[in-house]
Coordinates of C-alpha atoms and ligand atoms in Angstrom, one line a residue:
M24 CA -0.6 -0.1 0.0
E25 CA 1.1 3.6 -0.6
R26 CA 2.6 5.8 2.2
D27 CA -0.7 8.4 1.6
E28 CA -3.4 5.6 2.1
L29 CA -1.7 4.8 5.5
A30 CA -1.1 6.3 9.1
T31 CA 2.4 6.5 10.8
A32 CA 1.6 3.2 13.0
S33 CA 0.2 1.5 9.8
W34 CA 3.0 2.4 8.0
L35 CA 5.8 1.1 10.6
V36 CA 4.4 -2.2 9.5
A37 CA 3.1 -2.3 6.4
G38 CA 5.6 -0.8 4.2
G39 CA 8.3 -2.5 2.2
R40 CA 6.2 -5.4 2.6
P41 CA 6.1 -7.4 0.0
H42 CA 2.9 -8.5 -1.7
G43 CA 1.6 -10.9 -3.6
P44 CA -0.1 -14.9 -3.5
G45 CA 4.0 -16.7 -2.9
S46 CA 5.5 -13.8 -1.2
P47 CA 7.5 -14.6 2.0
M48 CA 5.9 -11.8 4.7
N49 CA 9.3 -10.1 5.4
P50 CA 12.5 -9.1 2.6
P51 CA 14.9 -11.9 2.3
M52 CA 18.1 -11.5 3.3
V53 CA 20.6 -12.2 0.2
P54 CA 23.9 -12.8 0.9
S55 CA 25.5 -12.5 -2.5
S56 CA 27.9 -10.0 -3.3
T57 CA 28.0 -10.4 -7.0
F58 CA 25.3 -11.8 -9.2
Q59 CA 25.3 -13.6 -12.6
H60 CA 25.8 -11.4 -15.7
G61 CA 22.8 -10.7 -18.0
A62 CA 20.0 -8.2 -15.6
D63 CA 20.6 -4.8 -14.0
R64 CA 22.1 -5.9 -10.6
L65 CA 25.4 -6.5 -10.9
Y66 CA 27.1 -5.6 -7.5
S67 CA 26.0 -5.1 -3.3
R68 CA 28.1 -2.0 -2.4
S69 CA 26.3 -0.5 -5.9
D70 CA 23.0 -1.6 -6.4
A71 CA 19.9 -2.8 -4.8
T72 CA 19.9 -5.8 -3.8
T73 CA 20.2 -6.7 0.0
G74 CA 17.0 -5.9 1.3
W75 CA 17.8 -2.4 2.4
E76 CA 15.5 -1.0 -0.6
A77 CA 12.6 -2.3 2.3
V78 CA 13.9 0.1 5.2
E79 CA 14.5 3.1 2.7
E80 CA 11.0 3.1 1.2
V81 CA 9.9 2.8 5.5
V82 CA 11.8 5.6 6.3
G83 CA 11.3 7.9 2.9
G84 CA 7.2 7.1 3.9
L85 CA 8.1 8.8 7.4
E86 CA 10.4 11.7 6.8
G87 CA 8.7 12.7 3.2
G88 CA 11.7 12.4 1.4
T89 CA 13.8 9.7 -0.6
A90 CA 15.9 7.9 1.9
L91 CA 19.3 5.8 1.2
A92 CA 20.5 3.7 4.1
F93 CA 24.2 4.0 5.0
S94 CA 26.2 0.6 6.4
S95 CA 26.5 3.6 10.0
G96 CA 24.6 6.7 10.8
M97 CA 28.6 8.1 11.1
A98 CA 28.4 7.1 7.1
A99 CA 25.4 8.9 6.5
V100 CA 26.8 12.4 8.0
A101 CA 29.7 11.9 5.9
A102 CA 27.9 11.7 3.1
V103 CA 26.3 14.7 3.4
L104 CA 29.9 16.7 4.7
D105 CA 31.4 14.9 1.0
H106 CA 28.6 16.6 -0.6
L107 CA 30.2 20.7 0.2
P108 CA 32.8 22.0 -2.5
A109 CA 36.0 23.1 -1.9
G110 CA 36.3 26.0 0.9
A111 CA 32.7 25.7 1.9
T112 CA 31.3 27.2 5.8
I113 CA 29.4 25.2 8.1
A114 CA 27.3 25.9 10.6
L115 CA 27.8 23.8 13.7
P116 CA 25.8 23.5 16.9
D117 CA 27.4 24.0 20.1
D118 CA 26.4 21.4 21.5
C119 CA 26.2 17.9 18.9
Y120 CA 26.9 14.4 18.6
Q121 CA 30.8 14.1 19.7
G122 CA 31.4 12.3 16.6
V123 CA 29.8 14.8 14.1
A124 CA 32.2 17.7 15.7
M125 CA 34.9 15.6 15.4
L126 CA 34.7 14.8 11.8
V127 CA 33.7 18.8 11.0
D128 CA 37.1 19.4 13.1
R129 CA 38.9 16.7 10.7
G130 CA 37.6 19.2 7.9
V131 CA 38.8 22.4 9.3
D132 CA 42.4 21.2 9.9
Q133 CA 42.7 19.8 6.4
G134 CA 41.4 22.7 4.9
R135 CA 38.8 21.1 3.1
W136 CA 36.0 23.8 5.2
T137 CA 35.3 26.5 7.5
V138 CA 33.0 25.6 10.8
R139 CA 30.8 28.4 13.0
H140 CA 29.2 27.3 16.0
L141 CA 26.3 29.0 17.0
P142 CA 23.7 28.1 20.1
T143 CA 21.6 25.5 19.3
A144 CA 18.3 28.0 20.9
D145 CA 19.9 31.3 19.4
T146 CA 17.0 31.4 15.8
A147 CA 18.1 34.5 15.6
A148 CA 21.2 33.9 14.5
W149 CA 21.0 30.4 12.5
V150 CA 18.4 32.7 10.2
A151 CA 20.7 35.0 10.0
V152 CA 23.6 33.3 9.1
L153 CA 21.4 30.9 6.4
D154 CA 23.1 33.3 4.0
E155 CA 26.5 33.1 4.8
V156 CA 27.1 29.1 5.1
D157 CA 27.0 26.9 2.7
L158 CA 25.0 23.8 5.5
A159 CA 23.4 24.6 8.0
W160 CA 23.2 21.5 10.4
L161 CA 21.2 21.2 13.3
E162 CA 20.9 18.7 15.7
S163 CA 17.0 18.8 17.7
P164 CA 16.6 17.8 20.8
S165 CA 20.4 17.4 21.2
N166 CA 22.7 14.9 22.3
P167 CA 23.4 15.6 25.1
L168 CA 22.1 18.4 26.9
L169 CA 18.4 17.9 25.2
A170 CA 18.6 21.9 23.7
I171 CA 16.0 22.7 21.1
A172 CA 16.5 24.3 17.7
D173 CA 13.1 26.6 16.2
V174 CA 13.4 24.3 13.3
P175 CA 10.4 24.9 11.6
T176 CA 12.1 28.8 12.0
I177 CA 15.4 28.0 10.5
A178 CA 14.4 25.3 7.5
G179 CA 11.3 27.2 6.6
T180 CA 13.9 30.6 6.0
A181 CA 14.5 31.5 2.3
R182 CA 17.5 31.0 1.3
T183 CA 19.6 30.5 -2.0
S184 CA 22.9 27.9 -1.4
C185 CA 22.5 27.5 2.0
V186 CA 21.8 23.0 2.8
V187 CA 19.6 22.9 5.5
A188 CA 20.5 19.3 7.4
V189 CA 18.9 17.6 10.9
D190 CA 20.1 15.4 12.8
N191 CA 17.0 13.7 13.6
T192 CA 18.4 10.9 15.4
F193 CA 16.7 11.7 19.0
A194 CA 13.9 13.1 17.2
T195 CA 12.5 10.3 15.3
P196 CA 10.2 11.4 12.4
L197 CA 7.3 10.8 14.8
N198 CA 8.4 13.0 16.4
Q199 CA 10.0 15.5 14.5
R200 CA 9.9 15.3 10.2
P201 CA 12.1 18.9 9.4
L202 CA 11.5 18.4 5.3
A203 CA 7.7 19.1 5.6
L204 CA 9.5 22.0 7.0
G205 CA 12.0 22.8 4.8
A206 CA 15.1 21.1 5.6
D207 CA 17.2 19.8 2.8
V208 CA 18.5 16.4 4.1
V209 CA 17.6 14.4 7.1
V210 CA 20.7 11.7 8.9
H211 CA 19.0 9.6 11.1
S212 CA 21.6 6.7 13.2
A213 CA 19.7 4.4 12.4
T214 CA 21.0 2.2 15.0
K215 CA 19.8 3.6 18.0
F216 CA 15.7 4.3 17.2
L217 CA 14.8 2.5 14.3
G218 CA 17.4 -0.3 14.7
G219 CA 15.8 -0.5 18.6
H220 CA 17.5 -3.3 19.9
S221 CA 21.5 -2.5 20.0
D222 CA 21.8 -5.2 17.4
L223 CA 23.1 -3.1 14.6
L224 CA 25.0 -0.4 13.3
A225 CA 22.9 1.6 10.5
G226 CA 22.5 4.8 9.2
V227 CA 19.8 6.2 6.4
A228 CA 20.5 10.2 5.2
V229 CA 16.8 11.4 2.8
T230 CA 16.4 14.1 0.9
A231 CA 13.6 16.2 0.7
P232 CA 10.5 16.1 -2.6
G233 CA 13.0 18.1 -5.5
R234 CA 16.6 17.5 -3.7
D235 CA 16.8 14.8 -6.8
D236 CA 20.6 16.5 -6.9
L237 CA 21.9 16.1 -3.5
H238 CA 20.3 12.4 -4.0
A239 CA 22.0 11.6 -6.6
D240 CA 24.9 12.9 -4.9
L241 CA 24.6 11.2 -1.8
L242 CA 23.6 7.3 -3.7
T243 CA 27.6 8.6 -5.6
A244 CA 29.3 8.8 -2.1
R245 CA 27.2 5.1 -0.9
S246 CA 28.8 3.7 -3.7
L247 CA 31.8 4.7 -4.8
G248 CA 32.8 5.0 -0.6
G249 CA 31.3 2.0 -0.4
A250 CA 29.1 2.6 3.6
T251 CA 26.6 0.3 1.4
P252 CA 24.2 -1.7 4.6
G253 CA 24.8 -5.7 4.9
T254 CA 21.9 -7.6 4.4
L255 CA 21.7 -8.4 7.6
E256 CA 22.2 -4.8 8.8
A257 CA 19.3 -3.9 6.6
F258 CA 17.0 -6.7 8.1
L259 CA 17.3 -6.1 11.1
A260 CA 17.0 -2.7 11.2
L261 CA 13.6 -3.4 9.0
R262 CA 12.5 -5.7 11.7
G263 CA 13.3 -3.1 15.0
T264 CA 11.5 -0.3 13.0
R265 CA 8.4 -1.9 12.9
T266 CA 8.1 -1.2 16.1
L267 CA 8.9 2.3 16.8
A268 CA 6.0 3.4 17.3
L269 CA 5.0 1.1 19.9
R270 CA 8.3 1.2 22.2
L271 CA 8.9 5.1 21.5
A272 CA 5.7 5.3 23.2
A273 CA 6.1 3.4 25.9
A274 CA 10.2 4.8 26.6
Q275 CA 9.1 8.4 26.5
A276 CA 6.1 8.0 28.4
S277 CA 8.7 6.6 31.1
A278 CA 10.9 8.9 30.5
Q279 CA 9.0 11.7 31.5
V280 CA 8.2 9.9 35.3
L281 CA 12.2 9.8 35.6
A282 CA 12.8 13.3 34.9
E283 CA 10.0 14.4 36.8
R284 CA 11.4 12.4 39.9
L285 CA 14.8 12.9 39.3
A286 CA 14.3 16.7 39.3
D287 CA 13.0 16.2 43.0
H288 CA 15.7 14.0 44.3
S289 CA 18.3 15.6 46.3
G290 CA 21.5 14.3 44.6
V291 CA 20.5 16.0 41.9
D292 CA 21.1 19.0 40.4
V293 CA 19.6 19.6 37.1
V294 CA 17.1 18.1 34.8
R295 CA 17.1 18.0 30.9
H296 CA 14.1 16.9 29.5
P297 CA 12.2 18.8 27.1
G298 CA 9.3 17.0 28.5
L299 CA 9.8 19.7 31.8
P300 CA 8.2 22.6 31.9
D301 CA 11.0 24.8 33.3
H302 CA 13.9 22.9 30.8
P303 CA 15.0 26.2 28.8
G304 CA 14.0 24.4 25.2
H305 CA 10.2 23.4 26.9
D306 CA 7.6 26.2 25.0
L307 CA 9.4 25.2 21.9
A308 CA 9.8 21.5 22.0
A309 CA 6.0 21.3 23.5
R310 CA 5.0 23.7 19.6
T311 CA 7.2 21.8 17.4
L312 CA 7.8 18.7 18.2
D313 CA 5.1 16.1 18.4
G314 CA 6.7 14.0 22.1
F315 CA 9.2 15.1 24.1
G316 CA 11.3 11.6 23.2
S317 CA 12.9 9.6 25.6
M318 CA 16.2 10.7 26.3
L319 CA 17.3 13.0 29.2
S320 CA 20.0 14.5 31.5
F321 CA 21.0 14.9 34.6
D322 CA 24.0 16.3 37.1
V323 CA 24.6 14.5 39.3
A324 CA 24.7 16.7 42.2
R325 CA 28.5 15.9 43.8
G326 CA 30.2 15.6 40.3
A327 CA 32.1 13.1 37.7
V328 CA 33.0 10.3 40.8
A329 CA 30.0 10.3 41.9
A330 CA 28.4 10.3 38.8
E331 CA 30.7 7.0 37.1
A332 CA 30.0 5.2 40.8
M333 CA 26.2 5.8 40.4
C334 CA 26.8 3.6 36.4
S335 CA 28.8 0.7 38.2
T336 CA 26.0 1.0 40.7
V337 CA 22.6 0.5 38.3
R338 CA 21.8 -3.3 37.9
L339 CA 18.8 -3.0 35.8
V340 CA 19.5 0.7 34.1
R341 CA 22.9 -0.8 31.7
H342 CA 26.3 1.2 31.5
A343 CA 27.3 1.8 28.9
T344 CA 27.0 4.2 25.4
S345 CA 25.1 4.5 22.4
L346 CA 21.2 4.3 23.0
G347 CA 17.6 4.5 21.8
G348 CA 17.6 0.0 22.6
V349 CA 14.5 -1.6 24.3
E350 CA 17.6 -1.3 27.1
T351 CA 17.7 1.6 29.3
S352 CA 21.0 2.5 29.7
V353 CA 23.0 5.7 30.6
E354 CA 26.3 7.0 30.1
R355 CA 29.1 9.5 31.2
R356 CA 29.5 11.8 28.5
A357 CA 32.2 14.8 29.4
G358 CA 35.1 13.5 29.4
L359 CA 35.2 12.0 25.7
P360 CA 36.7 14.0 23.0
G361 CA 34.9 16.9 21.9
Q362 CA 32.5 17.0 25.2
E363 CA 34.5 19.2 27.5
H364 CA 31.5 21.9 27.4
L365 CA 29.8 19.6 30.0
P366 CA 29.6 19.6 33.4
A367 CA 31.8 16.9 34.4
G368 CA 28.4 15.4 36.2
L369 CA 26.6 14.9 33.7
L370 CA 25.0 11.8 33.0
R371 CA 22.5 10.5 29.9
L372 CA 20.0 8.6 30.7
S373 CA 18.3 6.8 26.8
V374 CA 14.8 5.3 28.7
G375 CA 14.0 1.9 27.1
C376 CA 10.7 -0.3 27.4
E377 CA 11.3 -1.1 30.7
D378 CA 9.0 -1.4 33.8
V379 CA 9.2 2.4 34.4
E380 CA 9.2 1.4 39.0
D381 CA 11.5 -1.7 38.1
L382 CA 13.7 1.7 36.3
W383 CA 13.2 4.3 39.0
R384 CA 14.0 2.1 41.8
D385 CA 17.9 1.2 40.1
L386 CA 17.8 4.1 39.7
R387 CA 17.0 6.1 42.9
T388 CA 19.0 3.2 44.8
A389 CA 21.8 4.1 43.0
L390 CA 21.3 7.5 43.8
D391 CA 20.7 6.6 47.3
A392 CA 24.4 5.3 47.4
V393 CA 26.7 7.9 45.7
A394 CA 24.8 11.1 47.3
Ligands
LIG3 N1 24.2 10.8 15.6 C1 23.5 10.8 16.7 C2 22.7 12.2 17.4 C3 24.2 9.7 17.7 O1 23.5 10.0 18.3 C4 25.1 9.0 16.9 C5 25.7 8.1 17.5 O2 25.9 8.3 18.9 C6 25.1 9.9 15.5 C7 24.5 10.3 14.9 C8 26.6 8.6 15.0 O3 25.4 7.1 14.1 P1 26.6 5.5 14.4 O4 27.2 6.0 15.4 O5 25.3 4.5 13.4 O6 27.4 6.4 13.2

């Protein structure tokens, strides 16, 4: 069935599914790098052969554009950056996934481009810079400060040559659809919420209708750069995406409860979650997002040592990097390269699908132990 016939929850389940008598219920995995001559498909680095086209159909339908699957979120990010001409200028938020900031810095060191850092929430500064930069990179909510960018205003502002790219990993296409707001391209780490089970690395870049030029360039970058996802990853990404609506609904309901309870705990200084009324981006998030998401961060009052101790005390919550899985995970982010702007005791919490009371008991017990 077509995207416009279905509500989002139905599209997540039905999109990209084989149809017709004798069809398998799921697109099969095709573990073959090459195909015998005589038809269109030849080689799995460049031809749609391994099942990734079904994930592309589903995610493209969710975001309202044309999707390309990549072997990781960073591969999708790198393809978008590689699109820039030599000497380009990039506007980058002062808080974003540190891998993106490091990749941009690397290009600066190599003399490929220059970068201007802007506060995520300073909408006027972003709008003012659009005529001066080649790429405006937005990430909202941001990782890990949960800053909110005014995507409708920034992406919706008319411009001549600047590409607006939005990393939609934290929001997911269920809570934010930047292409409909005027962005040119959306990227995801499908490793996170789309996959949802911490069992794969994958990425997606979705270009806006009318940006066939950008799509063609990203496709070339993927084929020649070799950042194509494998057949198992494509299968797992699609399988995970089927349940995105259910997982996200459960996780973000729990995140709201945990954010409120953490904010009331004497061992916690600051809680950052767009659903909290005193979060700086709350009003904008309430206006522009369809949900507040399941990510939050908080500062352990007694600082870095206590925060690390909390990470090793939790039992149900797992001490691990990454996010967006069915399991709740926590990590201290300061101290990582590119994260020097963060408070030393900041913990990032990715809320999963466990029972919220079990999660709270685990977090409270650990907090009480280190407070
Ligand atoms: N964007 C965001 C917001 C992320 O959190 C991450 C990874 O943590 C990435 C991009 C990179 O994705 P991947 O690890 O799949 O390469």
